[in-house]
Amino acid sequence: QVQFVESGGGLVQPGGSLRLSCAVSGIFFRIVSMAWYRQAPGKQRELVAGISLTGNTNYADSVQGRFTISRDNAENTVYLQMNSLKPADTAVYYCNRWASPLDSWGQGTQVTVSS
């Protein structure tokens, strides 16, 4: 059974940084493109960043230049480094497969950007 366990969220001031982690089990991680998604209160879940099997990345316009997605195939983990955080980045962040996310989502990790 596929399992996603996100961690690393918290409360941070505008301009601050956080690094999110997502431990993945139950799938052959090395052959799966992965992504980070987020859902703010009252809004639909949106794609934030994706990373392919070979390390190619893609970012939403709203986070381009501030966020960096990476993966460690040996640890079955995907990361999201978030810099220059803004209040608009406040959301619950999830990881899942890129482009065709699985129905089973993790619990997510809350990121709150506020002064």
XYZ file of C-alpha atoms in Angstrom, residues 5-81:
77
model
C 4.377 10.960 5.107
C 4.981 14.691 4.921
C 6.866 16.697 7.563
C 8.743 19.934 8.124
C 5.958 22.484 8.140
C 5.479 25.177 10.748
C 4.941 28.837 11.446
C 7.391 31.212 9.790
C 7.585 34.952 9.247
C 7.365 36.455 5.758
C 10.723 36.164 4.048
C 11.638 33.076 6.024
C 12.469 29.552 4.874
C 11.306 26.003 5.479
C 12.327 22.607 4.148
C 9.614 20.012 3.704
C 10.234 16.280 3.484
C 8.049 13.467 2.180
C 8.881 9.847 2.878
C 7.343 7.501 0.323
C 6.705 3.784 0.659
C 4.758 1.146 -1.208
C 5.800 2.162 -4.724
C 8.982 1.777 -6.711
C 10.122 5.297 -5.967
C 12.949 5.406 -8.483
C 10.602 5.087 -11.457
C 7.978 7.535 -10.272
C 7.888 11.244 -10.980
C 6.949 13.077 -7.813
C 5.403 16.394 -6.948
C 4.408 18.706 -4.148
C 0.878 20.055 -3.987
C -0.774 22.477 -1.603
C -4.268 23.383 -0.515
C -5.133 26.677 1.115
C -8.363 27.149 3.108
C -11.342 27.432 0.784
C -9.279 26.699 -2.318
C -8.650 23.691 -4.522
C -5.485 21.677 -4.240
C -2.841 22.951 -6.659
C 0.417 21.679 -8.067
C 3.445 23.482 -6.637
C 6.443 21.662 -8.110
C 7.292 18.402 -9.853
C 10.433 16.357 -10.379
C 10.897 13.614 -12.950
C 12.766 10.337 -12.722
C 15.869 12.006 -14.118
C 15.661 15.112 -11.976
C 13.975 17.495 -14.389
C 11.872 19.987 -12.484
C 8.900 22.220 -13.073
C 7.358 24.911 -10.866
C 4.155 26.848 -10.587
C 4.632 30.471 -11.617
C 3.804 31.612 -8.089
C 6.815 29.792 -6.578
C 9.316 29.910 -9.444
C 12.682 31.154 -8.181
C 11.753 30.718 -4.509
C 11.088 26.981 -4.134
C 13.326 24.059 -5.051
C 12.173 20.456 -5.330
C 14.657 17.593 -5.018
C 14.655 13.868 -4.442
C 16.813 11.224 -2.805
C 16.157 7.885 -4.482
C 18.234 6.019 -1.906
C 15.993 7.315 0.887
C 12.701 7.256 -1.070
C 12.231 10.880 -0.076
C 11.273 14.047 -1.912
C 12.042 17.508 -0.545
C 10.782 21.036 -1.029
C 13.060 23.894 -0.046
